[in-house]
Coordinates of N, CA and C in Angstrom, one line a residue:
X1 N 95.8 69.6 92.9 CA 95.9 68.3 92.2 C 97.4 68.0 92.2
X2 N 97.7 66.8 92.7 CA 99.1 66.4 92.7 C 99.4 65.5 91.4
X3 N 100.6 66.0 90.9 CA 101.1 65.4 89.7 C 102.1 64.3 89.9
X4 N 101.9 63.1 89.5 CA 102.9 62.0 89.8 C 103.9 62.1 88.7
X5 N 105.1 62.2 89.1 CA 106.2 62.2 88.2 C 106.8 60.7 88.2
X6 N 106.7 60.2 86.9 CA 107.3 58.6 86.9 C 108.8 58.6 87.2
X7 N 109.2 57.5 87.8 CA 110.7 57.3 88.1 C 111.2 56.8 86.8
X8 N 112.5 57.2 86.7 CA 113.3 56.5 85.5 C 113.7 55.1 85.9
X9 N 114.0 54.2 85.0 CA 114.4 52.9 85.3 C 115.7 53.0 86.3
X10 N 116.7 54.0 86.0 CA 117.8 54.1 86.7 C 117.3 54.3 88.3
X11 N 116.4 55.2 88.4 CA 115.9 55.6 89.9 C 115.3 54.3 90.5
X12 N 114.4 53.5 89.7 CA 113.8 52.3 90.1 C 114.9 51.3 90.5
X13 N 115.9 51.1 89.8 CA 116.9 50.2 90.0 C 117.6 50.6 91.3
X14 N 117.9 51.7 91.6 CA 118.5 52.1 92.8 C 117.6 52.0 94.0
X15 N 116.4 52.3 93.8 CA 115.4 52.1 95.0 C 115.2 50.7 95.3
X16 N 115.0 49.8 94.3 CA 115.0 48.4 94.7 C 116.3 47.7 95.2
X17 N 117.4 48.2 94.8 CA 118.7 47.8 95.3 C 118.9 48.2 96.8
X18 N 118.3 49.4 97.2 CA 118.2 49.8 98.5 C 117.4 48.7 99.4
X19 N 116.3 48.3 98.8 CA 115.6 47.3 99.5 C 116.5 46.0 99.6
X20 N 117.1 45.6 98.5 CA 118.0 44.4 98.6 C 119.0 44.4 99.6
X21 N 119.5 45.6 99.8 CA 120.6 45.8 100.8 C 120.1 45.6 102.2
X22 N 118.7 46.1 102.4 CA 118.1 46.0 103.7 C 117.9 44.4 103.9
X23 N 117.4 43.7 102.9 CA 117.2 42.3 103.0 C 118.5 41.5 103.3
X24 N 119.6 42.0 102.7 CA 121.0 41.4 103.0 C 121.3 41.4 104.5
X25 N 120.9 42.5 105.2 CA 121.3 42.6 106.5 C 120.7 41.6 107.4
X26 N 119.6 40.9 106.9 CA 118.8 39.9 107.8 C 119.7 38.6 107.9
X27 N 120.8 38.5 107.0 CA 121.5 37.4 107.1 C 122.6 37.5 108.4
X28 N 122.9 38.7 108.9 CA 123.8 39.0 109.8 C 123.7 38.3 111.2
X29 N 122.4 38.2 111.7 CA 122.3 37.5 113.0 C 122.7 36.0 112.9
X30 N 122.6 35.5 111.7 CA 123.0 34.1 111.7 C 124.6 33.9 111.3
X31 N 125.2 35.1 111.3 CA 126.6 35.2 110.8 C 126.8 34.6 109.5
X32 N 125.9 34.8 108.6 CA 126.0 34.4 107.1 C 126.3 35.6 106.3
X33 N 127.0 35.4 105.2 CA 127.4 36.4 104.4 C 126.1 37.3 103.9
X34 N 126.3 38.6 104.3 CA 125.1 39.4 104.0 C 124.9 39.8 102.5
X35 N 124.2 38.8 101.8 CA 123.8 39.0 100.4 C 122.3 39.0 100.4
X36 N 121.6 40.0 99.7 CA 120.3 40.1 99.7 C 119.6 40.1 98.3
X37 N 118.5 39.5 97.9 CA 117.9 39.4 96.7 C 116.5 39.7 96.7
X38 N 115.9 40.4 95.9 CA 114.5 40.5 95.6 C 114.1 40.3 94.2
X39 N 112.9 39.8 94.0 CA 112.4 39.7 92.7 C 111.1 40.7 92.5
X40 N 111.3 41.4 91.4 CA 110.2 42.4 91.1 C 109.4 42.0 89.9
X41 N 108.0 42.0 90.0 CA 107.1 41.9 88.9 C 106.2 42.8 88.9
X42 N 106.0 43.5 87.7 CA 105.0 44.7 87.6 C 105.1 45.6 88.6
X43 N 106.3 46.0 89.1 CA 106.6 47.0 90.1 C 106.5 46.6 91.5
X44 N 106.1 45.2 91.7 CA 105.8 44.9 93.2 C 106.9 43.8 93.5
X45 N 107.3 43.7 94.7 CA 108.2 42.8 95.2 C 107.4 41.4 95.5
X46 N 107.8 40.3 94.7 CA 107.0 39.1 94.9 C 107.9 37.9 95.4
X47 N 109.3 38.2 95.7 CA 110.1 37.3 96.2 C 111.3 37.9 96.9
X48 N 111.7 37.4 98.2 CA 112.9 38.0 98.8 C 113.7 36.9 99.3
X49 N 114.9 37.0 99.5 CA 115.9 36.1 100.0 C 117.2 36.6 100.4
X50 N 117.7 36.0 101.6 CA 119.1 36.5 102.0 C 119.8 35.2 102.1
X51 N 121.1 35.2 102.3 CA 121.9 33.9 102.3 C 121.4 33.4 103.7
X52 N 121.3 32.1 103.7 CA 120.8 31.2 104.8 C 121.5 29.9 104.8
X53 N 122.7 29.9 104.2 CA 123.6 28.7 104.2 C 123.9 28.3 105.7
X54 N 124.2 29.0 106.5 CA 124.5 28.6 107.9 C 123.4 28.2 108.6
X55 N 122.3 29.0 108.6 CA 121.1 28.5 109.4 C 120.5 27.3 108.8
X56 N 120.4 27.1 107.5 CA 119.8 25.9 107.1 C 120.9 24.7 106.8
X57 N 122.2 24.9 107.0 CA 123.2 24.0 106.7 C 122.9 23.5 105.3
X58 N 122.8 24.5 104.2 CA 122.5 24.1 103.0 C 123.4 24.9 102.0
X59 N 124.3 24.3 101.3 CA 125.2 25.0 100.3 C 124.4 25.8 99.2
X60 N 123.1 25.4 98.9 CA 122.4 26.0 97.9 C 121.5 27.2 98.4
X61 N 121.5 27.4 99.7 CA 120.7 28.4 100.2 C 121.2 29.9 100.0
X62 N 121.4 30.2 98.7 CA 122.0 31.5 98.3 C 120.6 32.5 98.2
X63 N 121.0 33.7 98.5 CA 119.9 34.7 98.5 C 119.2 34.6 97.2
X64 N 119.7 34.4 96.1 CA 119.0 34.3 94.8 C 118.1 33.2 94.6
X65 N 118.7 32.1 95.0 CA 117.9 30.9 94.9 C 116.5 31.0 95.7
X66 N 116.8 31.5 97.0 CA 115.6 31.6 97.9 C 114.6 32.7 97.3
X67 N 115.1 33.7 96.8 CA 114.2 34.8 96.2 C 113.5 34.2 94.9
X68 N 114.2 33.4 94.0 CA 113.6 32.8 92.9 C 112.5 31.9 93.3
X69 N 112.8 31.1 94.3 CA 111.8 30.1 94.9 C 110.5 30.8 95.4
X70 N 110.8 31.9 96.1 CA 109.5 32.6 96.7 C 108.7 33.3 95.5
X71 N 109.4 33.8 94.5 CA 108.8 34.4 93.3 C 107.9 33.4 92.5
X72 N 108.5 32.2 92.4 CA 107.8 31.2 91.7 C 106.6 30.8 92.5
X73 N 106.8 30.6 93.8 CA 105.6 30.2 94.5 C 104.5 31.3 94.4
X74 N 104.9 32.5 94.5 CA 103.9 33.6 94.3 C 103.1 33.6 93.0
X75 N 103.8 33.4 91.9 CA 103.3 33.5 90.6 C 102.8 32.0 90.2
X76 N 103.0 31.0 91.0 CA 102.6 29.7 90.7 C 103.0 29.2 89.4
X77 N 104.3 29.5 89.2 CA 105.0 29.1 87.8 C 106.4 29.1 88.0
X78 N 107.2 28.3 87.3 CA 108.6 28.3 87.3 C 109.1 29.4 86.4
X79 N 108.5 29.7 85.4 CA 109.0 30.8 84.5 C 108.8 32.2 85.0
X80 N 109.9 33.0 85.1 CA 109.9 34.3 85.7 C 110.1 35.3 84.7
X81 N 109.7 35.1 83.5 CA 109.8 36.0 82.5 C 108.9 37.3 83.0
X82 N 109.4 38.4 82.6 CA 108.7 39.7 83.1 C 109.1 40.1 84.4
X83 N 110.2 39.4 85.0 CA 110.5 39.8 86.4 C 111.9 40.2 86.3
X84 N 112.5 41.0 87.3 CA 113.8 41.5 87.5 C 114.2 41.0 88.9
X85 N 115.5 40.4 88.9 CA 116.0 40.1 90.1 C 117.1 41.2 90.5
X86 N 117.0 41.7 91.7 CA 117.9 42.6 92.3 C 118.7 41.8 93.4
X87 N 120.2 41.8 93.2 CA 120.8 41.1 94.2 C 122.1 42.0 94.5
X88 N 122.6 42.0 95.7 CA 123.6 42.8 96.2 C 125.0 42.5 95.7
X89 N 125.1 41.3 95.3 CA 126.5 40.7 94.9 C 126.3 40.0 93.6
X90 N 127.2 40.1 92.6 CA 127.2 39.5 91.3 C 127.0 37.9 91.7
X91 N 125.9 37.3 91.0 CA 125.7 35.9 91.2 C 126.8 35.0 90.8
X92 N 127.0 33.8 91.6 CA 128.0 32.8 91.3 C 127.5 32.0 90.1
X93 N 128.1 31.0 89.6 CA 127.7 30.1 88.5 C 126.3 29.5 88.8
X94 N 126.2 29.0 90.0 CA 124.9 28.2 90.4 C 123.8 29.1 90.3
X95 N 123.9 30.3 90.9 CA 122.8 31.2 90.8 C 122.6 31.8 89.5
X96 N 123.5 32.1 88.7 CA 123.4 32.6 87.4 C 122.7 31.6 86.5
X97 N 123.1 30.3 86.6 CA 122.3 29.2 85.9 C 120.9 29.2 86.2
X98 N 120.6 29.3 87.6 CA 119.2 29.2 88.0 C 118.4 30.5 87.4
X99 N 119.1 31.6 87.3 CA 118.4 32.8 86.7 C 118.0 32.6 85.3
X100 N 119.0 32.0 84.6 CA 118.8 31.7 83.2 C 117.7 30.6 82.9
X101 N 117.7 29.7 83.8 CA 116.7 28.5 83.6 C 115.3 29.0 84.0
X102 N 115.3 30.1 85.0 CA 113.9 30.5 85.3 C 113.5 31.5 84.3
X103 N 114.2 31.8 83.3 CA 113.8 32.7 82.2 C 113.6 34.1 82.7
X104 N 114.3 34.5 83.7 CA 114.2 35.9 84.2 C 114.6 36.9 83.1
X105 N 113.8 38.0 83.1 CA 114.0 39.1 82.1 C 115.1 39.9 82.4
X106 N 115.3 40.4 83.6 CA 116.5 41.2 83.9 C 117.2 40.9 85.2
X107 N 118.4 41.2 85.3 CA 119.1 40.9 86.4 C 119.9 42.2 86.8
X108 N 119.8 42.8 88.0 CA 120.5 43.9 88.4 C 121.2 43.6 89.7
X109 N 122.5 43.8 89.7 CA 123.3 43.4 90.8 C 124.2 44.6 91.2
X110 N 124.6 44.7 92.5 CA 125.4 45.7 93.1 C 126.9 45.5 92.9
X111 N 127.5 44.9 93.8 CA 129.0 44.7 93.8 C 129.4 43.5 92.8
X112 N 130.5 43.8 92.1 CA 131.1 42.8 91.2 C 131.8 41.8 92.2
X113 N 131.9 40.6 91.8 CA 132.6 39.5 92.5 C 133.7 38.9 91.6
X114 N 135.0 39.5 91.7 CA 136.2 39.0 91.0 C 136.5 37.6 91.2
X115 N 136.1 37.0 92.3 CA 136.5 35.6 92.7 C 135.5 34.6 92.3
X116 N 134.2 34.9 92.2 CA 133.2 34.0 91.9 C 132.1 34.5 91.0
X117 N 132.2 35.7 90.5 CA 131.1 36.3 89.7 C 130.9 35.6 88.3
X118 N 129.7 35.2 88.0 CA 129.4 34.6 86.7 C 128.5 35.4 85.9
X119 N 128.5 36.7 86.1 CA 127.6 37.6 85.2 C 128.5 38.8 84.6
X120 N 129.8 38.6 84.4 CA 130.7 39.5 83.9 C 132.1 39.5 84.4
X121 N 132.3 39.1 85.6 CA 133.6 39.0 86.2 C 134.4 37.9 85.7
X122 N 134.0 36.6 86.1 CA 134.8 35.5 85.7 C 134.1 34.8 84.4
X123 N 132.8 34.8 84.5 CA 132.0 34.2 83.4 C 130.8 35.2 82.9
X124 N 130.2 34.9 82.0 CA 129.1 35.7 81.5 C 127.9 34.7 81.2
X125 N 127.5 34.1 82.2 CA 126.4 33.0 82.0 C 125.1 33.6 81.5
X126 N 124.8 34.7 82.1 CA 123.4 35.3 81.9 C 123.3 36.0 80.6
X127 N 124.4 36.2 79.9 CA 124.3 36.8 78.5 C 124.9 35.8 77.5
X128 N 125.2 34.7 77.8 CA 126.0 33.7 76.9 C 125.1 33.4 75.7
X129 N 125.4 33.7 74.5 CA 124.6 33.4 73.3 C 124.5 31.9 73.0
X130 N 125.3 31.1 73.6 CA 125.3 29.7 73.4 C 124.0 29.0 74.2
X131 N 123.6 29.8 75.2 CA 122.4 29.1 76.0 C 121.1 29.5 75.3
X132 N 120.0 28.8 75.7 CA 118.7 29.1 75.1 C 118.0 30.3 75.6
X133 N 118.5 31.0 76.6 CA 117.9 32.1 77.1 C 119.0 33.1 77.6
X134 N 118.8 34.4 77.3 CA 119.7 35.4 77.8 C 118.9 36.5 78.8
X135 N 119.6 37.0 79.7 CA 119.1 37.9 80.6 C 119.7 39.3 80.5
X136 N 118.9 40.3 80.3 CA 119.5 41.6 80.3 C 120.1 41.9 81.7
X137 N 121.4 42.1 81.7 CA 122.1 42.2 82.9 C 122.7 43.5 83.2
X138 N 122.7 44.0 84.3 CA 123.2 45.5 84.7 C 124.0 45.2 86.1
X139 N 125.3 45.5 86.0 CA 125.9 45.4 87.3 C 126.5 46.7 87.7
X140 N 126.8 46.7 89.0 CA 127.4 48.0 89.7 C 126.4 48.9 90.2
X141 N 125.1 48.5 90.3 CA 124.2 49.5 90.9 C 124.4 49.6 92.4
X142 N 124.6 50.8 93.0 CA 124.9 51.0 94.4 C 126.1 50.1 94.7
X143 N 127.1 49.9 93.8 CA 128.3 49.1 94.0 C 129.0 49.3 95.4
X144 N 129.2 50.6 95.7 CA 130.0 50.9 96.9 C 129.2 50.5 98.2
X145 N 127.9 50.8 98.1 CA 127.1 50.5 99.4 C 127.2 49.0 99.5
X146 N 127.0 48.1 98.4 CA 126.9 46.7 98.5 C 128.3 46.2 98.9
X147 N 129.3 46.7 98.3 CA 130.7 46.2 98.6 C 131.1 46.5 100.1
X148 N 130.6 47.7 100.6 CA 131.0 48.1 102.0 C 130.4 47.1 102.9
X149 N 129.1 46.7 102.7 CA 128.5 45.8 103.6 C 129.2 44.5 103.7
X150 N 129.7 44.0 102.5 CA 130.4 42.8 102.6 C 131.8 42.9 103.2
X151 N 132.5 44.2 102.9 CA 133.9 44.4 103.4 C 133.7 44.4 105.1
X152 N 132.8 45.1 105.5 CA 132.6 45.3 106.9 C 132.3 43.8 107.6
X153 N 131.5 43.1 107.0 CA 131.3 41.6 107.5 C 132.6 40.9 107.6
X154 N 133.3 40.8 106.6 CA 134.6 40.0 106.5 C 135.6 40.7 107.5
X155 N 135.6 42.0 107.6 CA 136.6 42.7 108.5 C 136.3 42.2 109.9
X156 N 134.9 42.3 110.3 CA 134.5 41.8 111.7 C 134.8 40.4 111.8
X157 N 134.8 39.5 110.9 CA 135.1 38.1 111.1 C 136.5 38.0 111.4
X158 N 137.4 38.6 110.6 CA 138.9 38.7 110.8 C 139.2 39.2 112.2
X159 N 138.7 40.2 112.7 CA 138.9 40.8 114.0 C 138.6 39.8 114.9
X160 N 137.6 39.0 114.8 CA 137.2 37.9 115.8 C 138.0 36.6 115.6
X161 N 138.9 36.6 114.5 CA 139.7 35.5 114.5 C 139.1 34.3 113.6
X162 N 137.9 34.6 112.9 CA 137.1 33.6 112.2 C 137.8 33.8 110.7
X163 N 137.4 32.6 110.0 CA 137.8 32.6 108.5 C 136.6 33.0 107.8

């Protein structure tokens, strides 16, 4: 008889962040910034997204926004309470606002973003007590792996002479 050993929340967070990293790589063929996001509900992935700003010519086509939209379509509701968003980079103000407005329960992100991060670096939108909803927020999960993917992308662009 096989005994199932339940995973700790830390192990689950790392496992789902690995999947978000894989999703981020899908942005590379379009030469978009490799950021990936997944939404998890009751242990199942119900939404995925990677940056598609270049392909869609849409400034709002961030990984988080696309993953939230997919999850809402799956659940057939805009409220994403009971869900966790895993994203490889700390969300920007637009995405952090969408996370709060979606009533997301948890946010887990990989690399911190000192230039545009709105979940601890520059702003703390997801945990701001002045807002009508707060999101349990955890940053730095697989930070080095997430940051390395971004560093490699931007290094390659500089080598090719692109901004």
